[in-house]
Amino acid sequence: CNTKKDIDITKLGVETDPPEMLYNQGLANIKAGNMTEAGKKFDAINQQQPFSEWARKALVMSTFVKYRTGRYDDAVQTGNTYLKQYPGSEDADYVQYLVGSSYAKQIVDVTQDQRAAQQTIEAMTKLVNTYPKSQYVSDAQEKIRFAKDQLAGKEMQVGRYYLERKDYLAAISRFRVVVEQYPTTNQIEEALARLVEAYYAMGIVPEAQTAAAVLGHNYPDSRWYKDSYQLLQKGGVEPSENSGSWISRAGKKLLLGT
Amino acid sequence: PGRIAAIEIQGNQRIEADTIRSYMLVQPGEPADADRLDRSLRALFATGLFRDVEIRPEGTRVIVRVVENPIVNRIGFEGNRRITSDTLRGEVQLRPRSVFTPAAAQADRQRILEIYARRGRFGASVEPKIIELDQNRVDVVFEITEGEVALVSRISFIGNENYSDSRLKEIIATREQAWYRLLSTSDTYDPDRLAFDRELLRRFYLRQGYADVEITGATAELAPDRSGFFLTYTISEGPRYRVGSIEFPSTIRGLDTTGLINEIPISVGDWYDGDAVERSDNLLTDLLASRGFPFVAVEPRVTRDRDARRVDLKFEINEGPRAYVERIEITGNTRTQDRVIRREFRLAEGDPLVAQQVRRSRDRIRSLGYFSDVQINTAPGSAPDRVILNTQVAERSTGEFTLGGGYSTDAGFLVDVGLRERNLLGTGIDSRANVTLAQRRSQVDISVTDPQFLDRNLAAGADVFLIQRNLTDTSGYREKRAGFALRMGYEINEHLRQSWSYSLVDRDIYDVAANVSRFIAEQEGRTLLSQVSTTITYDRRDSRIEPRSGYVVRLGGDLAGLGGDVSYVRGRADGQYYIPFERLLGDPEFVLVLAAGGGVLAPYGDSQTRIVDRFFLGGENLRGFALGGASPRDVSTNDSLGGEMLWTSSAEFRFPLPVPAELGFVGRAFVDAGGNWRLPSSVNVSGCPTTFPNCLRDDSTPRVGVGVGLSWRSPIGLINIDLAQAVVKQDYDQTQVFRIGFGTRF
Amino acid sequence: CDWINDRIGPAAVERGNRVDPEKLAQITPGVQTRTDVEALLGSPTARGTFDEDNWYYISARSRIQPGRFLEIEDRRVVAISFNRQGVVSGIRELGQQDGRNVQMVSRETPVPGTERSLLQALFGSIGRPGLDRAGTSPTSLPGQRAATAAR
């Protein structure tokens, strides 16, 4: 038999406190550092008067509390419900920032699944595009750069894995992704140097020269350029652009970055 | 129309005016053109928040009248006994705080009915009750009357001339209602399973050669007293075909099809078998891929000759679609490192997409044991002939703390404590530590293994162990071995592996009983073994964990004597051959396992073999006999001495018991045979006591044990019970009828 | 013979996009365009990193080797270059012998999220390194407006 008592229909009374009191109690709890209690207060407002102005404010605070207590997935969920209901409100940029930060907190090291980094980029880019004047834009861009470094690091990790096993064609496609999609990250120098190694190992010398020349052109004093230069020189080859004006075109693209 | 001065919202109780305005497509200060107003109307309806919306311009103002839909406050369920409210709440669309519409309530009612139907309760009924609350909120309660489960009381077949009703009942998944089936749901009536049964019947007939078989009908009528269902399957078997000719027409240049005929499991004259044709298709594709033709498409063509009852098979081999792997994306690995998974892939980025390689890669990742689920599916790449392999893994805890107890005839009662981490720090290294304390055996061992050392095709490992065995009953002494071993192994090809190991072991024979055989008494004391050994394994089984078909053969050689005070050469060999009987008996659990093994121990230099190194026969490797019970023996003191030559063999037929499969019972019937003989020259009758001059027995005649056994994968662990009778034996052999072994891990 | 090879010798596995010599013979400089080449040989394994005018079809065969990485043998590269109008201007073929032995530089560019403490590695997700080191994290409350008491 079903021992668990289901809803007792007659007892459904209205919550006792009015929304203002609940909201202030929530704020007080946050200041006192009692996050879980604060969370309960804000959730109660939502339960009692959904869609009211109090519910909107409470939703912002509930997202914040969930973020601070490390419940990132819940913070993202509450944040997204807020953004769906109040796209135009004045706190929307802050909530979008909370959502992006919740993803950023879940970024792990490059040997593992980088989905969190990808989600951070998407959430923060949405913030920068939809709320260009928001005060959080600069920090959002900082987090985008960090997340892109992560994704580039992952591509390099896999590229080096294939390069070590002499799977040159697999390695080349990975290093190309870094050159094409993440030219502004700190991985770009190594990506070019690895391309020199991979192409040279297969005997495709012109490509190796081109990659070395672009590396030298943009990062003349980089240690990676020194390695590539020595590698090519040992084989009696000079790192130089081999066909016409493409180097300036390619080089310019790199310097400006996307 | 003029410009709008303001937008006035009327009739909203709970939803803020600003919120409604934010959905409007027209704002104050803009012209109130009809099209934008109309689109705003539709936008407001689309939110699902309102039962009714009206927008009409009035002078310079726009009036928006809304009637709000109520909000659901709580969902309740009454009268559900078989299914918990939480499961129902998970299935139902309406949620607290979501918008209530009558249509949603009806849809949820239908969903609940479906859940009950799936559980065989077709008589259930559901009534949604709405309770109005203040502030336009409602509570929804679903009142459920579950009704009785409909069971299958009778199954019958029409048109089955060649196979009996009882035979076909074993093939289909649905079972007739029976007392011992109270735990299982196989006897409840489930319409989806009816369709599944039709497929099982069709495949069974195709396997037996009835190429034209048709399951024309599968009907279920409710019994007059509504207690259960009568199922009737109508079958038109059609003629039984034999295979006439097999050809391999190919349009690919340079592809030699001569040898293919003996690569497939079908030969001319066999009964036609639908499954075998399908299996051959995959086999050929895999084989041709490994011979340098990655892009072949093999199309089996079956042409039937009804009156000659002959089937001609044509495996058409032509150019398949060319596709290349652009990228291998690995997601879901929250602990395991990317390279530990990537190195299991049989193909890399840029390589041809060969389905067989993808399948094998997925199976290799699954056999790592780090993931609860591994899926590889393809997504289109940046060009029509390029594909991205998205690999989705779900990590599971690979750390195991096991505390076990148990009893086995050889070791007595035992306690086992183990700590194992199969994926140390996500690097794929398997590390474990085990302590086993038993009446007649205690063991401590620590072992670390990296299956792919430095990502290379090289497994490397090390073990440290201390083993104490009390062999007083069988040979009148205790034995202690302590030492370490270094291991290394690699794959020669997909099925052939070789492993090497060096072990340094200090062995001590002590507590030698007073009345023990003189030949054992001499061996008391410590000896150091320094041994190099290698094993070559050729493994063609379908799975390593639960093999049901294929075979595995192991050849081993040990060389002792590089240092240490024991020098011998030892040869080892063993193999298992699994013969599935699924085709004949329909259930994959029927398997015949043929096993054989052998060992030769030959000393070199002037030393003689010692008892601690010799082979023993009886117990685990010859059921029906006690441990070492069929080995050479000193009958004056009844101690087993072991022998330098050994062969063992076993034929064991495993079969499911007529009990629901989920209980985990497997029956076994077996015949074991073996021989163990040859003592070193130093062990001869001159050493026998004067009262018993001819005390040595060393006889190479085979011994045979026959018996039955039961394995039960019980909730507390695997239990094995064997009853075996020694049928061919020497009078001095030690026999043992009953063997039991169970280990619990929790 | 194949029987032994299949059973004992490690099977050679086709890698990359092996260009069929007969199809390659049908391509003559100055005639075919990019789309013709792609139709005939499939999409190229690699394109020029900085200019689209060079296509490379790279293929190889690999075998399992005891104790080492896969042994790569018979690597072939077919380089097809195109002129500005996208018509084939040159075809070059490289073989295994053109390959050079390259010692990979062991240095690795660090990635901020890489240092994973032993504890995190052991227990996975506890205390993610996340972002604490990069930029401020939103510990501050949203702008003063929302934090003030109700109006």
PDB file of N, CA and C in Angstrom, chain B residues 62-122:
ATOM      1  N   VAL B  62      -3.457  52.016 -27.330  1.00  0.00           N
ATOM      2  CA  VAL B  62      -3.741  50.629 -27.761  1.00  0.00           C
ATOM      3  C   VAL B  62      -4.158  49.856 -26.513  1.00  0.00           C
ATOM      4  N   ILE B  63      -5.395  49.284 -26.567  1.00  0.00           N
ATOM      5  CA  ILE B  63      -5.904  48.539 -25.400  1.00  0.00           C
ATOM      6  C   ILE B  63      -5.613  47.056 -25.600  1.00  0.00           C
ATOM      7  N   VAL B  64      -4.962  46.476 -24.594  1.00  0.00           N
ATOM      8  CA  VAL B  64      -4.689  45.022 -24.677  1.00  0.00           C
ATOM      9  C   VAL B  64      -5.433  44.363 -23.523  1.00  0.00           C
ATOM     10  N   ARG B  65      -6.521  43.603 -23.865  1.00  0.00           N
ATOM     11  CA  ARG B  65      -7.273  42.916 -22.794  1.00  0.00           C
ATOM     12  C   ARG B  65      -6.834  41.460 -22.769  1.00  0.00           C
ATOM     13  N   VAL B  66      -6.412  40.961 -21.580  1.00  0.00           N
ATOM     14  CA  VAL B  66      -5.985  39.548 -21.515  1.00  0.00           C
ATOM     15  C   VAL B  66      -6.777  38.793 -20.460  1.00  0.00           C
ATOM     16  N   VAL B  67      -7.003  37.496 -20.683  1.00  0.00           N
ATOM     17  CA  VAL B  67      -7.550  36.620 -19.626  1.00  0.00           C
ATOM     18  C   VAL B  67      -6.460  35.575 -19.380  1.00  0.00           C
ATOM     19  N   GLU B  68      -5.888  35.579 -18.172  1.00  0.00           N
ATOM     20  CA  GLU B  68      -4.714  34.719 -17.941  1.00  0.00           C
ATOM     21  C   GLU B  68      -5.111  33.267 -17.723  1.00  0.00           C
ATOM     22  N   ASN B  69      -4.203  32.346 -18.208  1.00  0.00           N
ATOM     23  CA  ASN B  69      -4.370  30.921 -17.875  1.00  0.00           C
ATOM     24  C   ASN B  69      -3.917  30.729 -16.430  1.00  0.00           C
ATOM     25  N   PRO B  70      -4.576  29.856 -15.680  1.00  0.00           N
ATOM     26  CA  PRO B  70      -4.120  29.663 -14.284  1.00  0.00           C
ATOM     27  C   PRO B  70      -2.737  29.026 -14.242  1.00  0.00           C
ATOM     28  N   ILE B  71      -2.080  29.179 -13.124  1.00  0.00           N
ATOM     29  CA  ILE B  71      -0.743  28.572 -12.928  1.00  0.00           C
ATOM     30  C   ILE B  71      -0.925  27.345 -12.048  1.00  0.00           C
ATOM     31  N   VAL B  72      -0.203  26.278 -12.400  1.00  0.00           N
ATOM     32  CA  VAL B  72      -0.299  25.045 -11.588  1.00  0.00           C
ATOM     33  C   VAL B  72       0.508  25.255 -10.306  1.00  0.00           C
ATOM     34  N   ASN B  73      -0.141  25.006  -9.169  1.00  0.00           N
ATOM     35  CA  ASN B  73       0.614  25.142  -7.933  1.00  0.00           C
ATOM     36  C   ASN B  73       1.218  23.801  -7.539  1.00  0.00           C
ATOM     37  N   ARG B  74       0.389  22.733  -7.477  1.00  0.00           N
ATOM     38  CA  ARG B  74       0.934  21.429  -7.084  1.00  0.00           C
ATOM     39  C   ARG B  74       0.248  20.349  -7.914  1.00  0.00           C
ATOM     40  N   ILE B  75       0.982  19.221  -8.127  1.00  0.00           N
ATOM     41  CA  ILE B  75       0.434  18.046  -8.853  1.00  0.00           C
ATOM     42  C   ILE B  75       0.317  16.910  -7.836  1.00  0.00           C
ATOM     43  N   GLY B  76      -0.820  16.239  -7.797  1.00  0.00           N
ATOM     44  CA  GLY B  76      -0.967  15.126  -6.838  1.00  0.00           C
ATOM     45  C   GLY B  76      -1.495  13.886  -7.535  1.00  0.00           C
ATOM     46  N   PHE B  77      -1.251  12.697  -6.938  1.00  0.00           N
ATOM     47  CA  PHE B  77      -1.750  11.427  -7.504  1.00  0.00           C
ATOM     48  C   PHE B  77      -2.438  10.665  -6.377  1.00  0.00           C
ATOM     49  N   GLU B  78      -3.639  10.131  -6.649  1.00  0.00           N
ATOM     50  CA  GLU B  78      -4.376   9.355  -5.654  1.00  0.00           C
ATOM     51  C   GLU B  78      -4.636   7.960  -6.216  1.00  0.00           C
ATOM     52  N   GLY B  79      -4.456   6.906  -5.372  1.00  0.00           N
ATOM     53  CA  GLY B  79      -4.880   5.556  -5.766  1.00  0.00           C
ATOM     54  C   GLY B  79      -3.823   4.812  -6.554  1.00  0.00           C
ATOM     55  N   ASN B  80      -2.578   5.405  -6.704  1.00  0.00           N
ATOM     56  CA  ASN B  80      -1.569   4.631  -7.468  1.00  0.00           C
ATOM     57  C   ASN B  80      -0.810   3.747  -6.485  1.00  0.00           C
ATOM     58  N   ARG B  81      -0.935   2.377  -6.614  1.00  0.00           N
ATOM     59  CA  ARG B  81      -0.235   1.480  -5.674  1.00  0.00           C
ATOM     60  C   ARG B  81       0.979   0.861  -6.369  1.00  0.00           C
ATOM     61  N   ARG B  82       0.790   0.447  -7.634  1.00  0.00           N
ATOM     62  CA  ARG B  82       1.901  -0.283  -8.276  1.00  0.00           C
ATOM     63  C   ARG B  82       3.006   0.679  -8.741  1.00  0.00           C
ATOM     64  N   ILE B  83       2.625   1.943  -9.066  1.00  0.00           N
ATOM     65  CA  ILE B  83       3.669   2.865  -9.610  1.00  0.00           C
ATOM     66  C   ILE B  83       3.752   4.064  -8.670  1.00  0.00           C
ATOM     67  N   THR B  84       4.980   4.441  -8.278  1.00  0.00           N
ATOM     68  CA  THR B  84       5.135   5.507  -7.267  1.00  0.00           C
ATOM     69  C   THR B  84       4.783   6.868  -7.875  1.00  0.00           C
ATOM     70  N   SER B  85       4.388   7.797  -7.000  1.00  0.00           N
ATOM     71  CA  SER B  85       4.020   9.144  -7.481  1.00  0.00           C
ATOM     72  C   SER B  85       5.212   9.782  -8.173  1.00  0.00           C
ATOM     73  N   ASP B  86       6.458   9.536  -7.648  1.00  0.00           N
ATOM     74  CA  ASP B  86       7.609  10.204  -8.273  1.00  0.00           C
ATOM     75  C   ASP B  86       7.770   9.766  -9.726  1.00  0.00           C
ATOM     76  N   THR B  87       7.615   8.444  -9.998  1.00  0.00           N
ATOM     77  CA  THR B  87       7.763   8.016 -11.411  1.00  0.00           C
ATOM     78  C   THR B  87       6.701   8.702 -12.265  1.00  0.00           C
ATOM     79  N   LEU B  88       5.465   8.755 -11.739  1.00  0.00           N
ATOM     80  CA  LEU B  88       4.390   9.396 -12.517  1.00  0.00           C
ATOM     81  C   LEU B  88       4.732  10.870 -12.716  1.00  0.00           C
ATOM     82  N   ARG B  89       5.202  11.532 -11.614  1.00  0.00           N
ATOM     83  CA  ARG B  89       5.473  12.971 -11.737  1.00  0.00           C
ATOM     84  C   ARG B  89       6.523  13.204 -12.830  1.00  0.00           C
ATOM     85  N   GLY B  90       7.480  12.240 -12.947  1.00  0.00           N
ATOM     86  CA  GLY B  90       8.528  12.376 -13.971  1.00  0.00           C
ATOM     87  C   GLY B  90       7.941  12.314 -15.370  1.00  0.00           C
ATOM     88  N   GLU B  91       6.865  11.537 -15.545  1.00  0.00           N
ATOM     89  CA  GLU B  91       6.323  11.330 -16.898  1.00  0.00           C
ATOM     90  C   GLU B  91       5.386  12.465 -17.290  1.00  0.00           C
ATOM     91  N   VAL B  92       4.801  13.121 -16.288  1.00  0.00           N
ATOM     92  CA  VAL B  92       3.708  14.068 -16.593  1.00  0.00           C
ATOM     93  C   VAL B  92       4.304  15.406 -17.034  1.00  0.00           C
ATOM     94  N   GLN B  93       3.680  16.070 -18.023  1.00  0.00           N
ATOM     95  CA  GLN B  93       4.226  17.340 -18.547  1.00  0.00           C
ATOM     96  C   GLN B  93       3.947  18.496 -17.579  1.00  0.00           C
ATOM     97  N   LEU B  94       2.760  18.469 -16.950  1.00  0.00           N
ATOM     98  CA  LEU B  94       2.410  19.616 -16.084  1.00  0.00           C
ATOM     99  C   LEU B  94       3.359  19.644 -14.883  1.00  0.00           C
ATOM    100  N   ARG B  95       3.857  20.809 -14.581  1.00  0.00           N
ATOM    101  CA  ARG B  95       4.806  20.959 -13.446  1.00  0.00           C
ATOM    102  C   ARG B  95       4.299  22.082 -12.552  1.00  0.00           C
ATOM    103  N   PRO B  96       4.709  22.040 -11.255  1.00  0.00           N
ATOM    104  CA  PRO B  96       4.399  23.261 -10.448  1.00  0.00           C
ATOM    105  C   PRO B  96       4.990  24.483 -11.147  1.00  0.00           C
ATOM    106  N   ARG B  97       4.295  25.586 -11.143  1.00  0.00           N
ATOM    107  CA  ARG B  97       4.653  26.868 -11.755  1.00  0.00           C
ATOM    108  C   ARG B  97       4.431  26.866 -13.260  1.00  0.00           C
ATOM    109  N   SER B  98       4.070  25.703 -13.864  1.00  0.00           N
ATOM    110  CA  SER B  98       3.830  25.776 -15.332  1.00  0.00           C
ATOM    111  C   SER B  98       2.385  26.202 -15.547  1.00  0.00           C
ATOM    112  N   VAL B  99       2.062  26.555 -16.793  1.00  0.00           N
ATOM    113  CA  VAL B  99       0.733  27.103 -17.103  1.00  0.00           C
ATOM    114  C   VAL B  99      -0.239  25.935 -17.264  1.00  0.00           C
ATOM    115  N   PHE B 100      -1.446  26.049 -16.686  1.00  0.00           N
ATOM    116  CA  PHE B 100      -2.431  24.965 -16.793  1.00  0.00           C
ATOM    117  C   PHE B 100      -3.331  25.181 -18.009  1.00  0.00           C
ATOM    118  N   THR B 101      -3.440  24.205 -18.877  1.00  0.00           N
ATOM    119  CA  THR B 101      -4.475  24.263 -19.938  1.00  0.00           C
ATOM    120  C   THR B 101      -5.193  22.916 -19.920  1.00  0.00           C
ATOM    121  N   PRO B 102      -6.521  22.936 -20.222  1.00  0.00           N
ATOM    122  CA  PRO B 102      -7.274  21.658 -20.215  1.00  0.00           C
ATOM    123  C   PRO B 102      -6.607  20.624 -21.125  1.00  0.00           C
ATOM    124  N   ALA B 103      -6.087  21.084 -22.299  1.00  0.00           N
ATOM    125  CA  ALA B 103      -5.467  20.129 -23.247  1.00  0.00           C
ATOM    126  C   ALA B 103      -4.291  19.440 -22.564  1.00  0.00           C
ATOM    127  N   ALA B 104      -3.491  20.189 -21.803  1.00  0.00           N
ATOM    128  CA  ALA B 104      -2.302  19.586 -21.167  1.00  0.00           C
ATOM    129  C   ALA B 104      -2.750  18.504 -20.182  1.00  0.00           C
ATOM    130  N   ALA B 105      -3.837  18.810 -19.444  1.00  0.00           N
ATOM    131  CA  ALA B 105      -4.321  17.827 -18.458  1.00  0.00           C
ATOM    132  C   ALA B 105      -4.738  16.537 -19.165  1.00  0.00           C
ATOM    133  N   GLN B 106      -5.454  16.669 -20.298  1.00  0.00           N
ATOM    134  CA  GLN B 106      -5.894  15.463 -21.035  1.00  0.00           C
ATOM    135  C   GLN B 106      -4.678  14.683 -21.530  1.00  0.00           C
ATOM    136  N   ALA B 107      -3.665  15.427 -22.037  1.00  0.00           N
ATOM    137  CA  ALA B 107      -2.470  14.742 -22.581  1.00  0.00           C
ATOM    138  C   ALA B 107      -1.794  13.946 -21.454  1.00  0.00           C
ATOM    139  N   ASP B 108      -1.730  14.541 -20.269  1.00  0.00           N
ATOM    140  CA  ASP B 108      -1.076  13.832 -19.154  1.00  0.00           C
ATOM    141  C   ASP B 108      -1.883  12.598 -18.765  1.00  0.00           C
ATOM    142  N   ARG B 109      -3.226  12.721 -18.838  1.00  0.00           N
ATOM    143  CA  ARG B 109      -4.084  11.563 -18.490  1.00  0.00           C
ATOM    144  C   ARG B 109      -3.714  10.403 -19.430  1.00  0.00           C
ATOM    145  N   GLN B 110      -3.544  10.727 -20.708  1.00  0.00           N
ATOM    146  CA  GLN B 110      -3.219   9.691 -21.710  1.00  0.00           C
ATOM    147  C   GLN B 110      -1.862   9.067 -21.375  1.00  0.00           C
ATOM    148  N   ARG B 111      -0.931   9.928 -20.958  1.00  0.00           N
ATOM    149  CA  ARG B 111       0.438   9.413 -20.654  1.00  0.00           C
ATOM    150  C   ARG B 111       0.375   8.405 -19.516  1.00  0.00           C
ATOM    151  N   ILE B 112      -0.430   8.722 -18.484  1.00  0.00           N
ATOM    152  CA  ILE B 112      -0.499   7.813 -17.329  1.00  0.00           C
ATOM    153  C   ILE B 112      -1.103   6.482 -17.771  1.00  0.00           C
ATOM    154  N   LEU B 113      -2.158   6.570 -18.620  1.00  0.00           N
ATOM    155  CA  LEU B 113      -2.792   5.323 -19.103  1.00  0.00           C
ATOM    156  C   LEU B 113      -1.762   4.478 -19.847  1.00  0.00           C
ATOM    157  N   GLU B 114      -0.932   5.138 -20.645  1.00  0.00           N
ATOM    158  CA  GLU B 114       0.072   4.384 -21.429  1.00  0.00           C
ATOM    159  C   GLU B 114       1.036   3.659 -20.492  1.00  0.00           C
ATOM    160  N   ILE B 115       1.450   4.349 -19.416  1.00  0.00           N
ATOM    161  CA  ILE B 115       2.409   3.715 -18.493  1.00  0.00           C
ATOM    162  C   ILE B 115       1.788   2.441 -17.932  1.00  0.00           C
ATOM    163  N   TYR B 116       0.520   2.538 -17.557  1.00  0.00           N
ATOM    164  CA  TYR B 116      -0.119   1.344 -16.988  1.00  0.00           C
ATOM    165  C   TYR B 116      -0.272   0.249 -18.052  1.00  0.00           C
ATOM    166  N   ALA B 117      -0.543   0.669 -19.297  1.00  0.00           N
ATOM    167  CA  ALA B 117      -0.720  -0.353 -20.359  1.00  0.00           C
ATOM    168  C   ALA B 117       0.590  -1.117 -20.529  1.00  0.00           C
ATOM    169  N   ARG B 118       1.677  -0.363 -20.486  1.00  0.00           N
ATOM    170  CA  ARG B 118       2.983  -1.024 -20.688  1.00  0.00           C
ATOM    171  C   ARG B 118       3.225  -2.051 -19.596  1.00  0.00           C
ATOM    172  N   ARG B 119       2.638  -1.832 -18.414  1.00  0.00           N
ATOM    173  CA  ARG B 119       2.841  -2.802 -17.345  1.00  0.00           C
ATOM    174  C   ARG B 119       1.753  -3.874 -17.355  1.00  0.00           C
ATOM    175  N   GLY B 120       0.977  -3.929 -18.450  1.00  0.00           N
ATOM    176  CA  GLY B 120      -0.004  -5.013 -18.571  1.00  0.00           C
ATOM    177  C   GLY B 120      -1.329  -4.683 -17.904  1.00  0.00           C
ATOM    178  N   ARG B 121      -1.490  -3.444 -17.379  1.00  0.00           N
ATOM    179  CA  ARG B 121      -2.772  -3.134 -16.720  1.00  0.00           C
ATOM    180  C   ARG B 121      -3.626  -2.341 -17.705  1.00  0.00           C
ATOM    181  N   PHE B 122      -4.376  -3.094 -18.524  1.00  0.00           N
ATOM    182  CA  PHE B 122      -5.132  -2.396 -19.567  1.00  0.00           C
ATOM    183  C   PHE B 122      -6.429  -1.851 -19.001  1.00  0.00           C
TER     184      PHE B 122
END
